[in-house]
């Protein structure tokens, strides 16, 4: 009797575990689907706000060409573009064009906005990626060090440095970096993405990506790669240190908080070293709020790219956005802002998914 009952009991014991696993998997996928679907209303609201804000001062043609055309020519251009129609009609037509991937045509240079985004977007993404690397290396490294040296001189110095990074305007920090490294020390270039010689090398590529680091690797020319990296150092530092200040304080606070948790104290009482406590017990739980805030910091980084690119004449979306704002080309501005909004929404979705993978509690 006992021999025949034992096999039946084993599947029964395994069933709760399997059911629990299925519930966790189902919860995770429901979480991902919900977060993904939230992108749609988020982008829709942002598109709507941008559209009506851009129209708050009148039609785009009057804003861009009002002082350069005769009244008759101005009215003719407005009528041809359809800007004399009711605003709600313009809005519905704009949404229809967006669904077909048509962001309009710039008023100042008559180029498709999608072509502007494709041409200059790579420069902004490359700068944001390099700045994020700087922010993570500086922010996580110094934040962990400050947590380990809590209330000591090193901790006080790192916290002061974090406050300075966060509080200093990115354009001012960029000017200071240019003054020190480009003018006084003369070791790094002050502006641009590469030298003229490197630009000529890039023109040889059949299918350039617009990411200069990748294009330099395609060329297989280490001199061009070194030149591109030298030009990227100061802009990446200026933008990365802005975000690093936030990461330093966040990492320090969360690591100290997990250091005081009960399970860490229990491990410490068993004689586990402080270094192992940090790397094994305290670090992973401290990652959750860091990853969550990272999505918002990437949005801040893209906003800071406007001033950074203008300061260093880094010809990306931020630089072009400032130029189109000066020209009052609201069609181009609208397209660039919408692209940045979509990127921020997608990045926040990815960050939420990563946080849910690390900590299952985020899913509920």
GROMACS .gro file of C-alpha atoms in nm:
model
  364
    1UNK     CA    1   0.000   0.000   0.000
    2UNK     CA    2   0.270   0.241   0.095
    3UNK     CA    3   0.465   0.168  -0.224
    4UNK     CA    4   0.167   0.247  -0.446
    5UNK     CA    5   0.073   0.567  -0.259
    6UNK     CA    6   0.418   0.725  -0.278
    7UNK     CA    7   0.422   0.794  -0.656
    8UNK     CA    8   0.081   0.962  -0.631
    9UNK     CA    9   0.200   1.190  -0.355
   10UNK     CA   10   0.500   1.317  -0.550
   11UNK     CA   11   0.297   1.477  -0.833
   12UNK     CA   12   0.063   1.627  -0.575
   13UNK     CA   13   0.358   1.790  -0.399
   14UNK     CA   14   0.496   1.920  -0.728
   15UNK     CA   15   0.165   2.073  -0.836
   16UNK     CA   16   0.170   2.373  -0.596
   17UNK     CA   17   0.524   2.459  -0.710
   18UNK     CA   18   0.425   2.438  -1.077
   19UNK     CA   19   0.111   2.644  -1.012
   20UNK     CA   20   0.316   2.906  -0.831
   21UNK     CA   21   0.562   2.919  -1.124
   22UNK     CA   22   0.276   2.962  -1.371
   23UNK     CA   23   0.123   3.240  -1.163
   24UNK     CA   24   0.457   3.421  -1.154
   25UNK     CA   25   0.504   3.384  -1.529
   26UNK     CA   26   0.151   3.499  -1.598
   27UNK     CA   27   0.194   3.796  -1.365
   28UNK     CA   28   0.514   3.899  -1.538
   29UNK     CA   29   0.367   3.886  -1.887
   30UNK     CA   30   0.055   4.072  -1.776
   31UNK     CA   31   0.283   4.338  -1.626
   32UNK     CA   32   0.483   4.369  -1.950
   33UNK     CA   33   0.168   4.385  -2.164
   34UNK     CA   34   0.009   4.649  -1.939
   35UNK     CA   35   0.322   4.866  -1.943
   36UNK     CA   36   0.352   4.829  -2.320
   37UNK     CA   37  -0.009   4.929  -2.380
   38UNK     CA   38   0.040   5.236  -2.160
   39UNK     CA   39   0.290   5.366  -2.419
   40UNK     CA   40   0.003   5.433  -2.662
   41UNK     CA   41  -0.199   5.680  -2.448
   42UNK     CA   42   0.124   5.836  -2.319
   43UNK     CA   43   0.248   5.912  -2.670
   44UNK     CA   44  -0.100   6.023  -2.779
   45UNK     CA   45  -0.126   6.274  -2.494
   46UNK     CA   46   0.225   6.407  -2.563
   47UNK     CA   47   0.155   6.441  -2.935
   48UNK     CA   48  -0.168   6.628  -2.859
   49UNK     CA   49   0.000   6.866  -2.615
   50UNK     CA   50   0.287   6.939  -2.854
   51UNK     CA   51   0.049   7.000  -3.145
   52UNK     CA   52  -0.170   7.253  -2.965
   53UNK     CA   53   0.120   7.427  -2.791
   54UNK     CA   54   0.291   7.474  -3.127
   55UNK     CA   55  -0.030   7.630  -3.261
   56UNK     CA   56  -0.076   7.860  -2.961
   57UNK     CA   57   0.105   8.146  -3.136
   58UNK     CA   58  -0.068   8.096  -3.470
   59UNK     CA   59   0.004   7.891  -3.779
   60UNK     CA   60   0.364   7.771  -3.841
   61UNK     CA   61   0.406   7.961  -4.170
   62UNK     CA   62   0.322   8.297  -4.016
   63UNK     CA   63   0.564   8.222  -3.730
   64UNK     CA   64   0.850   8.126  -3.963
   65UNK     CA   65   0.790   8.348  -4.267
   66UNK     CA   66   0.578   8.634  -4.134
   67UNK     CA   67   0.839   8.905  -4.181
   68UNK     CA   68   0.981   8.780  -4.511
   69UNK     CA   69   0.674   8.746  -4.732
   70UNK     CA   70   0.415   8.988  -4.860
   71UNK     CA   71   0.070   8.952  -4.700
   72UNK     CA   72  -0.068   8.808  -5.025
   73UNK     CA   73   0.211   8.552  -5.057
   74UNK     CA   74   0.181   8.465  -4.688
   75UNK     CA   75  -0.193   8.397  -4.719
   76UNK     CA   76  -0.133   8.191  -5.032
   77UNK     CA   77   0.123   7.974  -4.850
   78UNK     CA   78  -0.106   7.935  -4.548
   79UNK     CA   79  -0.397   7.827  -4.769
   80UNK     CA   80  -0.180   7.585  -4.969
   81UNK     CA   81  -0.057   7.419  -4.650
   82UNK     CA   82  -0.409   7.401  -4.507
   83UNK     CA   83  -0.335   7.608  -4.196
   84UNK     CA   84  -0.646   7.823  -4.250
   85UNK     CA   85  -0.873   7.526  -4.179
   86UNK     CA   86  -1.033   7.465  -3.836
   87UNK     CA   87  -0.777   7.354  -3.580
   88UNK     CA   88  -0.953   7.027  -3.505
   89UNK     CA   89  -0.940   6.936  -3.876
   90UNK     CA   90  -0.567   7.009  -3.884
   91UNK     CA   91  -0.524   6.796  -3.574
   92UNK     CA   92  -0.705   6.492  -3.714
   93UNK     CA   93  -0.513   6.521  -4.042
   94UNK     CA   94  -0.188   6.542  -3.847
   95UNK     CA   95  -0.272   6.227  -3.652
   96UNK     CA   96  -0.352   6.050  -3.979
   97UNK     CA   97  -0.017   6.156  -4.126
   98UNK     CA   98   0.162   6.035  -3.812
   99UNK     CA   99   0.007   5.690  -3.846
  100UNK     CA  100   0.157   5.677  -4.196
  101UNK     CA  101   0.497   5.793  -4.072
  102UNK     CA  102   0.468   6.143  -4.221
  103UNK     CA  103   0.596   6.410  -3.982
  104UNK     CA  104   0.565   6.693  -4.234
  105UNK     CA  105   0.820   6.910  -4.413
  106UNK     CA  106   1.039   7.178  -4.257
  107UNK     CA  107   0.946   7.533  -4.349
  108UNK     CA  108   1.295   7.686  -4.351
  109UNK     CA  109   1.484   7.435  -4.567
  110UNK     CA  110   1.198   7.228  -4.719
  111UNK     CA  111   1.322   6.889  -4.598
  112UNK     CA  112   1.113   6.598  -4.470
  113UNK     CA  113   1.120   6.601  -4.091
  114UNK     CA  114   1.174   6.223  -4.094
  115UNK     CA  115   1.495   6.276  -4.293
  116UNK     CA  116   1.615   6.532  -4.035
  117UNK     CA  117   1.547   6.285  -3.754
  118UNK     CA  118   1.728   6.003  -3.934
  119UNK     CA  119   2.029   6.220  -4.022
  120UNK     CA  120   2.085   6.390  -3.687
  121UNK     CA  121   1.929   6.138  -3.449
  122UNK     CA  122   2.233   5.909  -3.454
  123UNK     CA  123   2.454   6.188  -3.319
  124UNK     CA  124   2.223   6.249  -3.023
  125UNK     CA  125   2.187   5.880  -2.943
  126UNK     CA  126   2.563   5.834  -2.958
  127UNK     CA  127   2.619   6.126  -2.722
  128UNK     CA  128   2.347   6.004  -2.483
  129UNK     CA  129   2.495   5.653  -2.481
  130UNK     CA  130   2.846   5.779  -2.402
  131UNK     CA  131   2.711   6.016  -2.137
  132UNK     CA  132   2.516   5.729  -1.977
  133UNK     CA  133   2.837   5.525  -1.956
  134UNK     CA  134   3.008   5.817  -1.781
  135UNK     CA  135   2.711   5.857  -1.545
  136UNK     CA  136   2.703   5.487  -1.454
  137UNK     CA  137   3.078   5.453  -1.402
  138UNK     CA  138   3.109   5.770  -1.194
  139UNK     CA  139   2.772   5.745  -1.019
  140UNK     CA  140   2.782   5.378  -0.920
  141UNK     CA  141   3.153   5.373  -0.840
  142UNK     CA  142   3.151   5.683  -0.621
  143UNK     CA  143   2.812   5.598  -0.471
  144UNK     CA  144   2.933   5.258  -0.352
  145UNK     CA  145   3.253   5.411  -0.217
  146UNK     CA  146   3.056   5.677  -0.028
  147UNK     CA  147   2.834   5.408   0.126
  148UNK     CA  148   3.135   5.207   0.241
  149UNK     CA  149   3.303   5.522   0.383
  150UNK     CA  150   2.985   5.654   0.540
  151UNK     CA  151   3.028   5.970   0.751
  152UNK     CA  152   3.401   5.987   0.677
  153UNK     CA  153   3.600   6.244   0.483
  154UNK     CA  154   3.569   6.050   0.156
  155UNK     CA  155   3.191   6.034   0.197
  156UNK     CA  156   3.165   6.407   0.262
  157UNK     CA  157   3.382   6.488  -0.041
  158UNK     CA  158   3.183   6.259  -0.271
  159UNK     CA  159   2.850   6.405  -0.155
  160UNK     CA  160   2.979   6.756  -0.219
  161UNK     CA  161   3.095   6.650  -0.564
  162UNK     CA  162   2.749   6.498  -0.634
  163UNK     CA  163   2.573   6.821  -0.537
  164UNK     CA  164   2.804   7.024  -0.760
  165UNK     CA  165   2.744   6.790  -1.055
  166UNK     CA  166   2.367   6.804  -1.017
  167UNK     CA  167   2.342   7.176  -0.946
  168UNK     CA  168   2.581   7.304  -1.214
  169UNK     CA  169   2.406   7.395  -1.542
  170UNK     CA  170   2.526   7.167  -1.819
  171UNK     CA  171   2.619   7.455  -2.050
  172UNK     CA  172   2.831   7.617  -1.776
  173UNK     CA  173   3.004   7.287  -1.701
  174UNK     CA  174   3.067   7.245  -2.073
  175UNK     CA  175   3.225   7.589  -2.096
  176UNK     CA  176   3.447   7.516  -1.794
  177UNK     CA  177   3.560   7.184  -1.945
  178UNK     CA  178   3.637   7.357  -2.276
  179UNK     CA  179   3.834   7.627  -2.097
  180UNK     CA  180   4.045   7.377  -1.903
  181UNK     CA  181   4.102   7.094  -2.151
  182UNK     CA  182   4.070   7.267  -2.488
  183UNK     CA  183   4.224   7.610  -2.420
  184UNK     CA  184   4.450   7.592  -2.114
  185UNK     CA  185   4.580   7.235  -2.154
  186UNK     CA  186   4.506   7.205  -2.528
  187UNK     CA  187   4.467   6.827  -2.508
  188UNK     CA  188   4.110   6.786  -2.636
  189UNK     CA  189   3.912   6.947  -2.920
  190UNK     CA  190   3.662   7.216  -2.820
  191UNK     CA  191   3.378   7.140  -3.063
  192UNK     CA  192   3.243   6.915  -3.335
  193UNK     CA  193   3.209   6.539  -3.365
  194UNK     CA  194   3.532   6.481  -3.557
  195UNK     CA  195   3.803   6.658  -3.753
  196UNK     CA  196   3.777   6.749  -4.121
  197UNK     CA  197   4.013   6.465  -4.214
  198UNK     CA  198   3.787   6.213  -4.040
  199UNK     CA  199   3.479   6.358  -4.208
  200UNK     CA  200   3.646   6.301  -4.544
  201UNK     CA  201   3.712   5.940  -4.446
  202UNK     CA  202   3.347   5.892  -4.351
  203UNK     CA  203   3.241   6.017  -4.695
  204UNK     CA  204   3.403   5.705  -4.843
  205UNK     CA  205   3.156   5.475  -4.668
  206UNK     CA  206   2.887   5.326  -4.890
  207UNK     CA  207   2.631   5.287  -4.610
  208UNK     CA  208   2.725   5.506  -4.310
  209UNK     CA  209   2.522   5.456  -3.993
  210UNK     CA  210   2.563   5.811  -3.860
  211UNK     CA  211   2.715   5.667  -3.541
  212UNK     CA  212   3.071   5.786  -3.581
  213UNK     CA  213   3.220   5.520  -3.354
  214UNK     CA  214   3.056   5.243  -3.557
  215UNK     CA  215   3.150   5.413  -3.885
  216UNK     CA  216   3.512   5.442  -3.771
  217UNK     CA  217   3.512   5.070  -3.692
  218UNK     CA  218   3.369   5.004  -4.038
  219UNK     CA  219   3.661   5.193  -4.187
  220UNK     CA  220   3.902   4.994  -3.974
  221UNK     CA  221   4.097   5.315  -3.916
  222UNK     CA  222   4.213   5.346  -3.555
  223UNK     CA  223   4.328   5.704  -3.615
  224UNK     CA  224   3.975   5.807  -3.710
  225UNK     CA  225   3.834   5.615  -3.411
  226UNK     CA  226   4.074   5.791  -3.174
  227UNK     CA  227   3.979   6.126  -3.325
  228UNK     CA  228   3.606   6.056  -3.280
  229UNK     CA  229   3.656   5.950  -2.918
  230UNK     CA  230   3.867   6.258  -2.842
  231UNK     CA  231   3.589   6.482  -2.974
  232UNK     CA  232   3.331   6.291  -2.765
  233UNK     CA  233   3.513   6.316  -2.430
  234UNK     CA  234   3.411   6.668  -2.326
  235UNK     CA  235   3.043   6.654  -2.437
  236UNK     CA  236   2.999   6.311  -2.275
  237UNK     CA  237   3.161   6.434  -1.953
  238UNK     CA  238   2.947   6.749  -1.939
  239UNK     CA  239   2.622   6.559  -1.993
  240UNK     CA  240   2.721   6.246  -1.800
  241UNK     CA  241   2.831   6.426  -1.484
  242UNK     CA  242   2.491   6.596  -1.463
  243UNK     CA  243   2.327   6.254  -1.427
  244UNK     CA  244   2.615   6.106  -1.225
  245UNK     CA  245   2.535   6.345  -0.941
  246UNK     CA  246   2.188   6.189  -0.909
  247UNK     CA  247   2.324   5.834  -0.929
  248UNK     CA  248   2.587   5.898  -0.659
  249UNK     CA  249   2.328   6.012  -0.405
  250UNK     CA  250   2.081   5.739  -0.503
  251UNK     CA  251   2.337   5.457  -0.486
  252UNK     CA  252   2.475   5.581  -0.154
  253UNK     CA  253   2.131   5.611   0.008
  254UNK     CA  254   2.005   5.272  -0.110
  255UNK     CA  255   2.320   5.079  -0.030
  256UNK     CA  256   2.326   5.226   0.323
  257UNK     CA  257   1.957   5.134   0.360
  258UNK     CA  258   2.015   4.772   0.259
  259UNK     CA  259   2.324   4.755   0.481
  260UNK     CA  260   2.090   4.811   0.777
  261UNK     CA  261   1.842   4.541   0.673
  262UNK     CA  262   1.792   4.242   0.899
  263UNK     CA  263   1.928   3.979   0.661
  264UNK     CA  264   2.249   4.182   0.614
  265UNK     CA  265   2.291   4.214   0.991
  266UNK     CA  266   2.243   3.837   1.020
  267UNK     CA  267   2.512   3.777   0.759
  268UNK     CA  268   2.743   4.022   0.937
  269UNK     CA  269   2.693   3.838   1.266
  270UNK     CA  270   2.811   3.519   1.093
  271UNK     CA  271   3.142   3.689   1.015
  272UNK     CA  272   3.083   3.778   0.648
  273UNK     CA  273   3.323   4.051   0.534
  274UNK     CA  274   3.196   4.402   0.457
  275UNK     CA  275   3.313   4.373   0.097
  276UNK     CA  276   3.116   4.053   0.046
  277UNK     CA  277   2.815   4.204   0.220
  278UNK     CA  278   2.821   4.489  -0.029
  279UNK     CA  279   2.877   4.279  -0.342
  280UNK     CA  280   2.653   3.984  -0.254
  281UNK     CA  281   2.385   4.090  -0.006
  282UNK     CA  282   2.331   4.465  -0.028
  283UNK     CA  283   2.397   4.551  -0.391
  284UNK     CA  284   2.117   4.374  -0.579
  285UNK     CA  285   1.828   4.509  -0.365
  286UNK     CA  286   1.977   4.857  -0.398
  287UNK     CA  287   1.960   4.829  -0.778
  288UNK     CA  288   1.578   4.849  -0.799
  289UNK     CA  289   1.531   5.223  -0.729
  290UNK     CA  290   1.844   5.301  -0.930
  291UNK     CA  291   1.707   5.127  -1.239
  292UNK     CA  292   1.366   5.289  -1.189
  293UNK     CA  293   1.514   5.638  -1.169
  294UNK     CA  294   1.741   5.566  -1.465
  295UNK     CA  295   1.446   5.599  -1.704
  296UNK     CA  296   1.371   5.950  -1.580
  297UNK     CA  297   1.738   6.042  -1.594
  298UNK     CA  298   1.761   5.935  -1.957
  299UNK     CA  299   1.473   6.173  -2.029
  300UNK     CA  300   1.665   6.445  -1.845
  301UNK     CA  301   1.974   6.353  -2.043
  302UNK     CA  302   1.793   6.397  -2.375
  303UNK     CA  303   1.669   6.736  -2.256
  304UNK     CA  304   2.023   6.829  -2.152
  305UNK     CA  305   2.149   6.725  -2.494
  306UNK     CA  306   1.999   7.043  -2.640
  307UNK     CA  307   2.231   7.266  -2.435
  308UNK     CA  308   2.525   7.024  -2.454
  309UNK     CA  309   2.511   6.994  -2.832
  310UNK     CA  310   2.477   7.369  -2.870
  311UNK     CA  311   2.773   7.431  -2.639
  312UNK     CA  312   3.001   7.188  -2.824
  313UNK     CA  313   2.850   7.235  -3.173
  314UNK     CA  314   2.768   6.866  -3.170
  315UNK     CA  315   2.531   6.843  -3.465
  316UNK     CA  316   2.256   6.623  -3.333
  317UNK     CA  317   1.885   6.663  -3.267
  318UNK     CA  318   1.947   6.901  -2.978
  319UNK     CA  319   2.161   7.128  -3.192
  320UNK     CA  320   1.907   7.124  -3.476
  321UNK     CA  321   1.622   7.183  -3.232
  322UNK     CA  322   1.789   7.504  -3.114
  323UNK     CA  323   1.840   7.614  -3.475
  324UNK     CA  324   1.479   7.548  -3.572
  325UNK     CA  325   1.356   7.724  -3.260
  326UNK     CA  326   1.554   8.032  -3.361
  327UNK     CA  327   1.401   8.011  -3.708
  328UNK     CA  328   1.055   7.951  -3.553
  329UNK     CA  329   1.016   7.643  -3.771
  330UNK     CA  330   0.748   7.481  -3.557
  331UNK     CA  331   0.694   7.188  -3.793
  332UNK     CA  332   1.053   7.072  -3.742
  333UNK     CA  333   1.039   7.145  -3.369
  334UNK     CA  334   0.718   6.946  -3.338
  335UNK     CA  335   0.871   6.642  -3.509
  336UNK     CA  336   1.188   6.645  -3.296
  337UNK     CA  337   0.995   6.686  -2.970
  338UNK     CA  338   0.759   6.402  -3.061
  339UNK     CA  339   1.051   6.169  -3.140
  340UNK     CA  340   1.214   6.249  -2.805
  341UNK     CA  341   0.881   6.188  -2.629
  342UNK     CA  342   0.846   5.846  -2.796
  343UNK     CA  343   1.203   5.754  -2.700
  344UNK     CA  344   1.141   5.852  -2.337
  345UNK     CA  345   0.820   5.643  -2.327
  346UNK     CA  346   0.994   5.338  -2.473
  347UNK     CA  347   1.295   5.374  -2.242
  348UNK     CA  348   1.068   5.391  -1.937
  349UNK     CA  349   0.892   5.074  -2.058
  350UNK     CA  350   1.227   4.892  -2.091
  351UNK     CA  351   1.335   5.014  -1.746
  352UNK     CA  352   1.009   4.889  -1.591
  353UNK     CA  353   1.061   4.545  -1.748
  354UNK     CA  354   1.420   4.522  -1.621
  355UNK     CA  355   1.309   4.624  -1.272
  356UNK     CA  356   1.038   4.355  -1.280
  357UNK     CA  357   1.293   4.091  -1.381
  358UNK     CA  358   1.520   4.184  -1.090
  359UNK     CA  359   1.248   4.222  -0.827
  360UNK     CA  360   0.922   4.024  -0.875
  361UNK     CA  361   0.745   4.254  -0.625
  362UNK     CA  362   0.742   4.528  -0.891
  363UNK     CA  363   0.496   4.325  -1.099
  364UNK     CA  364   0.212   4.352  -0.847
   0.00000   0.00000   0.00000
